[in-house]
Coordinates of C-alpha atoms in Angstrom, one line a residue:
Chain A
M26 CA -0.4 -10.5 -28.0
T27 CA -2.9 -9.2 -25.4
M28 CA -1.4 -7.9 -22.2
I29 CA -4.6 -7.0 -20.4
R30 CA -8.1 -8.3 -21.1
A31 CA -11.0 -7.4 -18.9
D32 CA -14.6 -8.2 -19.6
G33 CA -17.5 -6.6 -17.7
L34 CA -15.3 -5.8 -14.7
G35 CA -17.2 -4.5 -11.8
K36 CA -16.5 -3.7 -8.1
T37 CA -19.1 -2.9 -5.5
F38 CA -17.8 -2.0 -2.1
R39 CA -19.7 -2.7 1.0
V40 CA -19.3 0.4 3.1
A41 CA -20.3 -0.1 6.7
R42 CA -21.6 3.1 8.4
R43 CA -20.3 3.5 11.9
R44 CA -22.8 4.4 14.5
P45 CA -21.6 7.1 17.0
G46 CA -20.4 6.3 20.5
L47 CA -18.9 3.3 22.1
L48 CA -22.0 1.1 22.2
G49 CA -22.7 2.2 18.6
G50 CA -19.2 1.1 17.7
L51 CA -19.8 -2.3 19.2
R52 CA -23.2 -2.6 17.5
S53 CA -21.6 -1.7 14.2
I54 CA -19.3 -4.7 14.5
V55 CA -22.1 -7.2 15.2
D56 CA -24.8 -5.6 13.1
P57 CA -23.2 -3.3 10.5
E58 CA -25.3 -0.9 8.6
V59 CA -24.1 -1.6 5.1
R60 CA -24.3 0.6 2.1
M61 CA -23.3 -0.6 -1.4
V62 CA -21.0 1.7 -3.4
E63 CA -20.4 0.8 -7.0
A64 CA -16.9 1.9 -7.8
V65 CA -16.5 0.3 -11.2
H66 CA -19.3 -0.9 -13.5
N67 CA -19.1 -3.2 -16.5
L68 CA -15.7 -2.1 -17.6
S69 CA -14.2 -3.9 -20.6
L70 CA -10.8 -3.3 -21.8
S71 CA -8.2 -4.9 -24.0
V72 CA -4.6 -3.7 -24.1
E73 CA -2.0 -5.1 -26.5
R74 CA 1.6 -5.8 -25.5
G75 CA 3.7 -2.7 -26.0
E76 CA 0.8 -0.2 -25.8
M77 CA 0.9 2.9 -23.7
I78 CA -2.6 3.8 -22.5
G79 CA -3.9 6.6 -20.4
L80 CA -6.7 6.3 -17.9
V81 CA -8.4 9.6 -17.4
G82 CA -11.2 10.6 -15.1
P83 CA -12.0 12.9 -12.2
N84 CA -11.4 12.0 -8.5
G85 CA -13.4 9.0 -7.5
A86 CA -14.0 7.9 -11.0
G87 CA -12.8 4.4 -10.3
K88 CA -9.3 4.7 -11.8
S89 CA -7.4 3.4 -8.8
T90 CA -9.9 0.7 -8.1
T91 CA -9.5 -0.4 -11.7
I92 CA -5.7 -0.5 -11.4
K93 CA -5.9 -2.4 -8.1
M94 CA -8.1 -5.0 -9.7
L95 CA -5.8 -5.4 -12.6
T96 CA -2.9 -6.0 -10.2
G97 CA -4.8 -8.6 -8.2
I98 CA -4.7 -6.8 -4.9
L99 CA -8.5 -6.2 -5.2
V100 CA -11.0 -8.9 -6.2
P101 CA -13.6 -7.7 -8.6
T102 CA -17.3 -8.4 -7.8
A103 CA -18.1 -9.0 -11.4
G104 CA -16.4 -9.8 -14.7
E105 CA -13.4 -11.7 -15.9
M106 CA -9.8 -10.6 -16.5
R107 CA -6.5 -11.8 -17.6
V108 CA -3.3 -9.9 -17.2
A109 CA -0.1 -11.1 -18.8
G110 CA -1.8 -14.4 -19.4
L111 CA -2.5 -14.8 -15.7
N112 CA -5.6 -14.6 -13.5
P113 CA -4.7 -11.7 -11.2
V114 CA -6.8 -13.0 -8.3
R115 CA -5.7 -16.5 -8.2
Q116 CA -2.1 -15.9 -9.4
R117 CA -1.5 -12.6 -7.6
R118 CA 2.1 -13.5 -6.4
E119 CA 3.1 -14.8 -9.8
L120 CA 1.7 -11.7 -11.5
A121 CA 3.4 -9.4 -9.0
G122 CA 6.8 -10.6 -10.3
R123 CA 5.9 -9.6 -13.8
I124 CA 4.4 -6.2 -13.3
G125 CA 5.7 -2.9 -11.8
V126 CA 3.5 -0.5 -10.0
V127 CA 4.2 3.1 -9.1
F128 CA 1.8 5.1 -6.9
G129 CA 2.6 8.7 -7.4
Q130 CA 1.4 9.7 -3.9
R131 CA 2.9 6.7 -2.0
S132 CA 6.6 5.8 -2.3
Q133 CA 7.7 2.2 -1.9
L134 CA 11.2 3.4 -0.9
W135 CA 12.5 3.1 2.7
W136 CA 12.3 6.6 4.0
D137 CA 15.3 6.6 6.3
L138 CA 17.7 4.8 4.0
P139 CA 19.8 5.9 1.0
L140 CA 18.1 5.2 -2.3
I141 CA 20.6 2.5 -3.2
D142 CA 19.7 0.4 -0.1
S143 CA 16.1 0.3 -1.1
L144 CA 17.0 -0.8 -4.6
L145 CA 19.3 -3.5 -3.3
L146 CA 16.6 -4.8 -1.0
L147 CA 14.1 -4.9 -3.8
R148 CA 16.4 -7.3 -5.5
H149 CA 15.7 -9.7 -2.7
L150 CA 12.0 -8.9 -2.6
Y151 CA 11.7 -9.7 -6.3
R152 CA 14.3 -12.4 -6.3
V153 CA 16.2 -10.9 -9.2
P154 CA 19.4 -12.8 -10.2
E155 CA 22.4 -10.7 -9.4
T156 CA 23.9 -10.2 -12.8
R157 CA 20.5 -9.2 -14.3
F158 CA 20.0 -6.9 -11.4
N159 CA 23.3 -5.2 -11.9
T160 CA 22.7 -4.7 -15.6
N161 CA 19.3 -3.2 -15.0
L162 CA 20.5 -1.0 -12.2
A163 CA 23.3 0.4 -14.3
Q164 CA 20.9 1.1 -17.2
L165 CA 18.2 2.7 -15.0
C166 CA 20.9 4.8 -13.3
S167 CA 22.0 6.3 -16.5
M168 CA 18.5 6.8 -17.9
L169 CA 17.2 8.4 -14.8
A170 CA 20.4 10.1 -13.8
L171 CA 20.2 8.5 -10.3
E172 CA 24.0 8.8 -9.5
E173 CA 23.7 12.3 -8.2
F174 CA 21.4 11.2 -5.3
I175 CA 21.6 7.5 -5.0
D176 CA 23.5 7.7 -1.7
T177 CA 21.1 10.2 -0.2
P178 CA 18.4 9.1 2.3
V179 CA 15.1 9.1 0.6
R180 CA 13.6 11.5 3.1
Q181 CA 16.0 14.2 1.8
L182 CA 15.1 13.8 -1.9
S183 CA 13.0 16.2 -3.8
L184 CA 9.7 15.0 -5.1
G185 CA 11.0 14.7 -8.7
Q186 CA 14.1 12.7 -7.5
R187 CA 11.9 10.5 -5.4
M188 CA 9.7 9.7 -8.3
R189 CA 12.8 8.8 -10.4
G190 CA 13.8 6.5 -7.6
D191 CA 10.4 4.9 -7.5
L192 CA 10.4 4.4 -11.2
A193 CA 13.7 2.6 -11.0
A194 CA 12.4 0.6 -8.1
A195 CA 9.4 -0.6 -10.1
L196 CA 11.5 -1.6 -13.1
L197 CA 14.5 -3.5 -11.6
H198 CA 12.8 -6.8 -12.1
D199 CA 12.1 -6.3 -15.8
P200 CA 8.3 -6.1 -15.6
E201 CA 6.4 -6.6 -18.8
L202 CA 3.7 -4.3 -17.7
L203 CA 4.0 -1.0 -15.7
Y204 CA 1.0 0.5 -13.9
L205 CA 1.5 4.2 -13.0
D206 CA -1.0 5.9 -10.7
E207 CA -0.6 9.6 -11.0
P208 CA 3.1 9.5 -11.9
T209 CA 3.6 13.2 -12.4
I210 CA 1.4 14.5 -9.6
G211 CA 3.0 17.5 -7.8
L212 CA 6.0 17.7 -10.1
D213 CA 7.3 20.8 -11.8
V214 CA 7.5 21.2 -15.5
V215 CA 11.1 20.1 -15.9
A216 CA 10.6 17.0 -13.7
K217 CA 7.4 16.1 -15.6
A218 CA 9.2 16.3 -18.9
R219 CA 12.0 14.1 -17.7
I220 CA 9.6 11.5 -16.4
R221 CA 7.7 11.5 -19.7
E222 CA 10.8 11.2 -21.7
F223 CA 11.9 8.2 -19.6
L224 CA 8.5 6.5 -20.0
L225 CA 8.6 6.9 -23.7
A226 CA 12.1 5.4 -23.7
I227 CA 11.3 2.3 -21.7
N228 CA 8.2 1.8 -23.8
A229 CA 10.2 2.0 -27.0
E230 CA 13.4 0.3 -26.0
R231 CA 12.2 -2.4 -23.6
G232 CA 8.7 -2.8 -25.0
V233 CA 7.2 -2.3 -21.6
T234 CA 3.4 -2.0 -21.7
V235 CA 2.3 1.1 -19.8
L236 CA -1.0 1.9 -18.2
L237 CA -1.2 5.2 -16.4
T238 CA -3.8 7.2 -14.7
T239 CA -3.5 10.9 -14.5
H240 CA -5.2 14.2 -13.9
D241 CA -2.8 15.9 -16.2
V242 CA -4.1 15.6 -19.7
D243 CA -0.7 16.7 -21.0
D244 CA 0.6 13.3 -19.8
V245 CA -1.9 11.6 -22.0
E246 CA -1.3 13.9 -25.0
M247 CA 2.4 13.4 -24.9
L248 CA 2.6 9.8 -23.9
C249 CA -0.5 7.8 -24.9
P250 CA -1.8 7.3 -28.4
R251 CA -4.8 5.8 -26.7
M252 CA -6.9 6.9 -23.8
L253 CA -9.7 5.7 -21.7
I254 CA -12.0 8.1 -20.0
I255 CA -14.0 6.8 -17.1
D256 CA -16.4 8.5 -14.7
H257 CA -18.6 7.2 -12.0
G258 CA -17.0 3.8 -12.6
R259 CA -18.2 3.6 -16.2
K260 CA -16.1 3.7 -19.4
L261 CA -17.1 6.9 -21.3
Y262 CA -14.5 6.7 -24.1
D263 CA -11.9 4.4 -25.4
G264 CA -9.9 5.6 -28.4
S265 CA -7.2 7.8 -29.7
V266 CA -6.6 11.3 -28.3
A267 CA -6.8 12.8 -31.8
D268 CA -10.1 11.1 -32.4
I269 CA -11.7 12.5 -29.3
R270 CA -10.7 16.0 -30.3
E271 CA -12.2 15.4 -33.7
R272 CA -15.5 14.0 -32.4
F273 CA -16.1 16.1 -29.3
G274 CA -13.8 19.1 -30.0
G275 CA -16.9 21.2 -30.5
E276 CA -16.0 24.6 -31.7
R277 CA -12.8 25.7 -33.2
T278 CA -11.6 29.3 -33.3
L279 CA -10.3 31.2 -36.3
M280 CA -8.2 34.2 -35.5
A281 CA -7.9 36.6 -38.4
V282 CA -5.8 39.7 -38.7
M283 CA -7.8 42.2 -40.8
D284 CA -7.1 45.6 -42.2
F285 CA -7.4 48.1 -39.4
A286 CA -8.9 50.9 -41.4
E287 CA -11.4 48.6 -43.2
L288 CA -12.5 47.1 -39.9
A289 CA -12.8 50.5 -38.2
A290 CA -15.1 51.7 -41.0
L291 CA -17.6 48.9 -40.4
P292 CA -20.6 49.6 -38.2
H293 CA -20.2 48.5 -34.5
D294 CA -22.6 47.0 -32.1
D295 CA -23.3 48.1 -28.5
E296 CA -20.3 46.3 -27.2
G297 CA -18.0 47.9 -29.7
H298 CA -17.5 44.9 -31.9
P299 CA -17.5 45.3 -35.6
I300 CA -20.6 43.9 -37.4
L301 CA -19.7 41.5 -40.2
D302 CA -22.7 41.1 -42.5
D303 CA -24.4 37.8 -43.1
L304 CA -21.8 35.5 -41.5
P305 CA -22.3 31.9 -42.6
D306 CA -24.5 29.8 -40.3
G307 CA -22.8 28.4 -37.3
V308 CA -20.1 31.1 -37.3
R309 CA -20.1 33.9 -34.7
L310 CA -17.8 36.6 -33.7
L311 CA -16.2 35.7 -30.3
R312 CA -14.3 38.9 -29.7
A313 CA -12.4 41.6 -31.5
E314 CA -9.3 43.6 -30.7
E315 CA -8.9 45.5 -33.9
P316 CA -7.3 44.6 -36.2
R317 CA -7.7 41.1 -34.9
I318 CA -11.0 39.2 -34.7
W319 CA -11.8 35.7 -33.3
L320 CA -14.5 33.7 -35.0
N321 CA -16.0 30.6 -33.4
F322 CA -17.3 27.9 -35.7
S323 CA -18.4 24.4 -35.4
R324 CA -16.9 21.6 -37.4
D325 CA -20.2 20.6 -38.9
S326 CA -21.3 24.1 -40.1
I327 CA -18.5 25.1 -42.4
P328 CA -15.1 23.7 -43.4
A329 CA -12.2 25.8 -42.2
H330 CA -10.9 26.6 -45.7
E331 CA -14.3 27.8 -46.8
L332 CA -14.5 30.2 -43.9
V333 CA -11.2 31.6 -44.8
A334 CA -12.3 31.9 -48.4
W335 CA -15.5 33.6 -47.3
L336 CA -13.6 36.2 -45.3
G337 CA -11.0 36.7 -48.0
A338 CA -13.7 37.4 -50.6
R339 CA -15.2 40.1 -48.6
Y340 CA -12.4 41.7 -46.6
K341 CA -8.8 42.4 -46.8
L342 CA -7.1 39.5 -44.9
H343 CA -3.6 39.8 -43.6
D344 CA -3.2 36.5 -41.6
V345 CA -5.2 33.7 -40.2
T346 CA -4.5 31.1 -37.5
F347 CA -6.7 28.3 -36.1
Q348 CA -6.9 27.4 -32.5
E349 CA -7.7 23.8 -31.7
P350 CA -9.7 23.2 -28.5
E351 CA -7.5 22.1 -25.6
I352 CA -8.0 18.5 -24.9
E353 CA -8.6 19.3 -21.3
D354 CA -11.5 21.5 -22.3
V355 CA -12.8 18.8 -24.5
I356 CA -12.8 16.3 -21.6
R357 CA -14.4 18.8 -19.3
R358 CA -17.2 19.3 -21.8
I359 CA -17.6 15.5 -22.0
Y360 CA -18.0 15.3 -18.2
E361 CA -20.2 18.4 -17.8
Q362 CA -22.5 17.6 -20.6
G363 CA -22.5 13.9 -20.3
L364 CA -21.8 13.7 -24.0
L365 CA -20.6 10.2 -24.1
L366 CA -23.1 8.9 -21.6
K367 CA -25.9 10.1 -23.7
Q368 CA -24.3 8.5 -26.7
L369 CA -23.7 5.3 -24.7
S370 CA -27.3 5.0 -23.5
G371 CA -28.6 5.9 -27.0
H372 CA -26.5 3.0 -28.2
L373 CA -28.0 0.7 -25.7
A374 CA -31.5 1.8 -26.4
Chain B
M1 CA 9.5 -26.2 0.0
I2 CA 12.6 -26.3 2.1
E3 CA 14.3 -24.0 -0.4
N4 CA 11.4 -21.6 -0.2
M5 CA 11.6 -21.5 3.5
L6 CA 15.3 -20.8 3.4
S7 CA 14.9 -18.0 0.9
D8 CA 12.1 -16.5 3.0
L9 CA 14.4 -16.7 6.0
R10 CA 17.1 -14.9 4.1
L11 CA 14.7 -12.3 3.0
Y12 CA 13.5 -11.8 6.5
L13 CA 17.1 -11.3 7.7
H14 CA 17.6 -8.8 4.9
L15 CA 14.6 -6.9 6.0
L16 CA 15.8 -6.9 9.6
R17 CA 19.2 -5.6 8.5
M18 CA 17.5 -2.7 6.7
Q19 CA 15.5 -1.9 9.8
W20 CA 18.8 -2.0 11.9
R21 CA 20.5 0.4 9.5
A22 CA 17.5 2.7 9.4
Q23 CA 17.4 2.8 13.2
S24 CA 21.2 3.3 13.4
Q25 CA 20.6 6.7 11.9
Y26 CA 19.4 7.7 15.3
K27 CA 21.9 6.0 17.7
M28 CA 21.4 8.2 20.8
N29 CA 17.7 7.7 20.4
R30 CA 18.1 4.0 20.3
A31 CA 20.2 3.8 23.4
I32 CA 17.7 5.9 25.4
D33 CA 14.9 3.8 24.0
I34 CA 16.4 0.5 25.1
G35 CA 17.2 1.9 28.5
S36 CA 13.8 3.4 29.2
Y37 CA 12.1 0.2 28.1
F38 CA 14.3 -1.7 30.5
A39 CA 13.2 0.6 33.3
V40 CA 9.5 0.4 32.4
T41 CA 9.5 -3.4 32.3
S42 CA 11.5 -3.6 35.6
L43 CA 8.8 -1.4 37.2
E44 CA 6.2 -3.9 36.0
F45 CA 8.1 -6.6 37.8
V46 CA 8.3 -4.4 40.9
G47 CA 4.5 -4.2 40.7
V48 CA 4.4 -8.0 41.0
L49 CA 6.9 -8.0 43.9
V50 CA 4.8 -5.5 45.9
Y51 CA 2.5 -8.4 46.7
F52 CA 5.2 -10.1 48.7
G53 CA 5.5 -7.2 51.1
P54 CA 2.5 -8.2 53.3
F55 CA 2.2 -11.9 52.1
P56 CA 5.0 -14.5 52.3
S57 CA 3.7 -16.6 49.5
M58 CA 1.2 -16.6 46.6
L59 CA -0.9 -19.8 46.9
G60 CA 2.3 -21.6 48.0
W61 CA 4.6 -19.9 45.4
H62 CA 7.5 -18.1 47.0
V63 CA 8.9 -14.9 45.8
G64 CA 11.9 -16.6 44.1
E65 CA 9.5 -19.0 42.2
V66 CA 7.3 -16.1 41.0
A67 CA 10.5 -14.3 39.9
M68 CA 11.6 -17.3 37.9
L69 CA 8.1 -17.5 36.3
Y70 CA 8.2 -13.8 35.5
G71 CA 11.7 -14.1 34.1
V72 CA 10.8 -16.9 31.8
M73 CA 7.7 -15.2 30.6
S74 CA 9.5 -11.9 30.0
I75 CA 12.3 -13.5 27.9
G76 CA 9.7 -15.4 25.8
F77 CA 7.5 -12.4 25.4
G78 CA 10.5 -10.1 24.8
F79 CA 11.7 -12.2 21.9
A80 CA 8.1 -12.2 20.5
E81 CA 8.0 -8.5 20.7
L82 CA 11.5 -8.1 19.2
F83 CA 10.8 -10.2 16.2
G84 CA 7.1 -9.5 16.0
A85 CA 7.2 -5.7 16.0
G86 CA 6.1 -5.6 12.4
I87 CA 3.1 -7.8 13.3
D88 CA 2.4 -5.7 16.3
N89 CA 2.4 -2.6 14.2
F90 CA 0.2 -4.1 11.5
Q91 CA -2.7 -1.8 12.1
D92 CA -0.5 1.1 11.0
T93 CA 0.5 -0.8 7.9
I94 CA -3.2 -1.3 7.1
R95 CA -4.2 2.2 8.0
L96 CA -1.5 3.8 5.9
G97 CA -2.4 1.6 3.0
E98 CA 1.0 0.0 2.9
F99 CA -0.4 -3.5 2.8
D100 CA -1.3 -3.0 -0.8
R101 CA 2.4 -2.7 -1.6
V102 CA 3.1 -5.9 0.3
L103 CA 0.6 -7.7 -1.9
L104 CA 2.3 -6.3 -5.0
R105 CA 5.5 -8.2 -4.3
P106 CA 6.0 -11.8 -5.3
V107 CA 7.1 -13.0 -1.8
S108 CA 5.2 -14.1 1.3
S109 CA 3.1 -11.3 2.8
F110 CA 3.8 -12.7 6.3
V111 CA 7.6 -12.4 5.9
Q112 CA 7.2 -8.9 4.6
V113 CA 5.0 -7.8 7.5
A114 CA 7.2 -9.5 10.1
G115 CA 10.2 -7.8 8.6
S116 CA 8.6 -4.4 8.3
D117 CA 9.7 -3.4 11.8
F118 CA 12.3 -4.5 14.4
R119 CA 12.3 -2.9 17.8
L120 CA 15.7 -3.0 19.5
R121 CA 14.0 -1.4 22.5
R122 CA 12.6 -4.8 23.1
L123 CA 16.0 -5.9 24.2
G124 CA 15.1 -3.9 27.3
R125 CA 12.5 -6.5 28.2
I126 CA 14.7 -9.5 27.4
S127 CA 17.5 -8.2 29.5
Q128 CA 15.1 -7.4 32.3
G129 CA 13.8 -11.0 32.0
C130 CA 17.4 -12.4 32.2
I131 CA 18.2 -10.3 35.3
T132 CA 14.9 -11.4 36.9
F133 CA 15.8 -15.0 36.2
V134 CA 19.3 -14.5 37.8
I135 CA 17.7 -13.0 40.8
A136 CA 15.3 -15.9 41.0
L137 CA 18.3 -18.3 41.0
R138 CA 19.8 -16.4 43.9
L139 CA 16.5 -16.6 45.8
L140 CA 16.3 -20.4 45.1
P141 CA 19.7 -21.7 46.2
D142 CA 18.4 -25.2 46.8
L143 CA 17.0 -25.7 43.4
H144 CA 18.4 -28.9 41.9
W145 CA 19.2 -28.6 38.1
T146 CA 19.2 -31.5 35.6
L147 CA 19.9 -31.6 31.9
A148 CA 16.2 -32.3 31.4
K149 CA 15.2 -29.2 33.3
F150 CA 17.6 -27.1 31.3
I151 CA 16.2 -28.4 28.0
A152 CA 12.7 -27.9 29.2
L153 CA 13.5 -24.3 30.1
L154 CA 14.9 -23.6 26.6
L155 CA 12.1 -25.3 24.8
G156 CA 9.6 -23.5 27.0
I157 CA 11.1 -20.1 26.3
A158 CA 11.2 -20.8 22.5
S159 CA 7.6 -22.0 22.6
G160 CA 6.6 -19.0 24.6
S161 CA 8.0 -16.7 22.0
V162 CA 6.2 -18.6 19.2
L163 CA 2.9 -18.6 21.2
F164 CA 3.0 -14.9 21.9
L165 CA 4.0 -14.2 18.3
S166 CA 1.0 -16.2 17.2
V167 CA -1.3 -14.2 19.5
L168 CA 0.1 -11.0 17.9
L169 CA -0.5 -12.4 14.5
L170 CA -4.1 -13.2 15.4
G171 CA -4.5 -9.6 16.6
A172 CA -2.9 -8.4 13.3
T173 CA -5.4 -10.5 11.4
L174 CA -8.3 -8.8 13.0
C175 CA -7.1 -5.6 11.3
F176 CA -8.2 -7.0 8.0
W177 CA -11.8 -6.6 9.2
T178 CA -11.5 -3.5 11.4
I179 CA -8.7 -1.4 12.8
E180 CA -10.9 0.1 15.5
T181 CA -11.1 -3.0 17.7
T182 CA -7.4 -3.7 18.1
E183 CA -7.7 -3.0 21.8
L184 CA -9.6 -6.3 22.0
V185 CA -6.4 -8.1 20.8
N186 CA -4.2 -6.2 23.2
I187 CA -6.4 -7.7 25.9
L188 CA -5.2 -11.1 24.6
S189 CA -1.6 -10.3 24.1
Y190 CA -0.7 -7.8 26.8
G191 CA -3.5 -9.0 29.1
G192 CA -2.3 -12.5 28.6
R193 CA 1.3 -11.4 29.4
D194 CA 0.2 -9.7 32.6
M195 CA -2.0 -12.6 33.8
L196 CA 0.9 -15.0 33.1
S197 CA 3.1 -13.0 35.3
Y198 CA 1.4 -14.8 38.1
P199 CA 1.1 -18.6 38.6
I200 CA -2.1 -19.5 36.8
N201 CA -3.4 -21.6 39.7
I202 CA -4.5 -18.4 41.3
Y203 CA -7.2 -18.0 38.7
N204 CA -10.4 -20.0 38.4
Q205 CA -10.6 -23.2 36.5
A206 CA -12.1 -21.8 33.4
M207 CA -9.2 -19.3 33.1
Q208 CA -6.6 -22.0 33.7
R209 CA -8.2 -24.1 30.9
F210 CA -8.2 -21.2 28.6
F211 CA -4.5 -20.6 29.0
L212 CA -3.7 -24.2 28.7
F213 CA -6.0 -25.5 26.0
V214 CA -7.5 -22.6 24.1
I215 CA -4.7 -19.9 23.9
P216 CA -2.0 -22.2 25.3
L217 CA 0.3 -19.4 26.5
A218 CA 0.9 -21.3 29.8
F219 CA 3.1 -23.7 27.8
G220 CA 5.6 -20.9 27.3
S221 CA 6.1 -20.0 30.9
Y222 CA 4.0 -21.7 33.6
V223 CA 4.4 -25.3 32.4
P224 CA 8.2 -25.2 32.0
T225 CA 8.6 -23.2 35.3
C226 CA 6.5 -25.8 37.1
Y227 CA 8.7 -28.5 35.7
V228 CA 11.9 -26.8 36.8
L229 CA 10.5 -26.2 40.2
G230 CA 9.1 -29.7 40.5
R231 CA 5.5 -28.4 41.0
P232 CA 2.4 -30.2 39.9
L233 CA 0.4 -29.0 36.9
P234 CA -3.3 -28.4 37.1
F235 CA -5.9 -30.9 35.7
G236 CA -3.4 -33.8 36.5
L237 CA -1.2 -32.9 33.5
P238 CA 2.1 -34.8 33.9
G239 CA 5.1 -32.6 34.4
E240 CA 6.6 -34.1 31.2
A241 CA 3.9 -32.2 29.3
V242 CA 6.6 -29.5 29.1
F243 CA 8.3 -31.5 26.3
A244 CA 5.1 -31.1 24.2
S245 CA 5.4 -27.3 24.3
P246 CA 7.0 -27.1 20.9
L247 CA 4.2 -29.1 19.4
V248 CA 1.6 -27.1 21.1
A249 CA 3.3 -23.9 19.9
L250 CA 3.6 -25.2 16.4
A251 CA 0.0 -26.3 16.2
F252 CA -1.2 -22.9 17.6
A253 CA 1.1 -21.0 15.2
L254 CA -0.1 -23.0 12.2
S255 CA -3.7 -22.2 13.1
A256 CA -2.9 -18.6 13.5
G257 CA -1.1 -18.7 10.1
A258 CA -4.2 -20.2 8.5
I259 CA -6.4 -17.6 9.9
W260 CA -4.0 -14.9 8.7
Q261 CA -4.2 -16.3 5.1
F262 CA -7.9 -16.2 5.4
G263 CA -7.7 -12.6 6.4
V264 CA -5.4 -11.7 3.5
R265 CA -8.1 -13.1 1.1
H266 CA -10.8 -11.3 2.9
Y267 CA -8.8 -8.0 2.6
Q268 CA -8.4 -8.5 -1.2
S269 CA -12.1 -8.9 -1.6
T270 CA -13.1 -5.8 0.3
G271 CA -10.4 -3.5 -0.9
S272 CA -8.8 -0.3 0.3

């Protein structure tokens, strides 16, 4: 069953420019100078129930605008959408009872009160029946280990504890769909790992559909089989994390441990690197720290095993390892070189 | 419908209890706050009294009568401030982006905003109003009380609270469009309060009409006070008009509520 369906979603903000000074301020109210800013453009998306999907993009890419539209707190200027079978704009309140939302940078907990008070109040804000609330609370308490700080005022919690509290707060009413906007921002490694483990568990055990935005590509790699890359409000990529590495990974690196004496006997270039004669096309020596050498090669030029065979046939080879490109580097390349944009426009043309 | 209203009311009380508990964390602060607010509002009243140094009466209103008017207005406005603090602070809710969170919950946005703050310091104004009222009674020993007058007074104060609350709500609604012009609304709410500290017959006709028929704040203080004092109302309104105060307040509140709903929709379509 489809949880989220969006067709050609777009959002153009009217941004009024303020004129300076008091009179200018008054004039801006009566006769605003308006500029149109397109935050999201023609975004289509379909998410099945139980999926876990990551929304990746640089600041200002339109991630938060997209999430806000999908929750119904922002009305799109173009396109159609259905979330959990509802129209988010017209059925916002009904939808609100069926989704959970966590903004990593903005807590929904009451600052001055113990965590438990916020959770109890949320029972009333979401009208959760008492028995169901108690079961959920007990379960979330143990999964997130809330007991140790549930009676502490929220203002005294660490960032990681607060995030755990916010996750519990967003899940008390059994939402089918959880939106997470930067859930691991500012957290240390241990806290991040804990949050990720929890998200995997609720996705697996409760079947909660999760859509998260993040800067941290590790989040996507560890949590989401599927990712969406957006930039300048446009969808650049929608597919699996493995696939994007495959398609846009560019160059891989082979690290080979050679025989020290043999390598030393080779002629060296000006930079002191050994010269390997007639390397196959598309392969180049990246660096050398004898007896180790790093060879860069593109996926298209030569299969990895052939490169190993080529080396083995000519030199004494002690060991080889491959280094896959970091997904983060891959995404950076996509942004910088506009890889997908080119492909996209090629597609359209 | 009725059930929804009850459950909204319960939710509102829960929200207030949370605010109470949060503020109880700083007990000393709270006591000082109420005390200083009492002092400030008392000074405002002294400001009104200063007039009666050189002049014996204000267009026929004696000091005791003005004190009664001031007391009635203060109590009504005090309750509006007490329960409407969340509405009064709405510009901060918008500015900090917290209204998004309000929209993400399956309950009335109005109840959530109204329950987002509760200022006990406002008890300072209510107690000042009560004291002023008692002083007024001392200054008016010949005043003849009837059951009708007593009821008119209670209805008037309740209507006054609702009317001031509605004005605050209208001001909050403006924040959906701009948070830079909220001073305009303060002119209406706080300016209205200050102007209604005096009998409105000292103002010109247009102003009197404004406070009776456009923003009918006079129904919360001036009209019931005139009834209690047996004074005529402007424009030949019968004194019994006071018993229409709740209807006037209700109609005004419903209009303000409708404008608020319109504002919520506007906010959604323009975004953060």
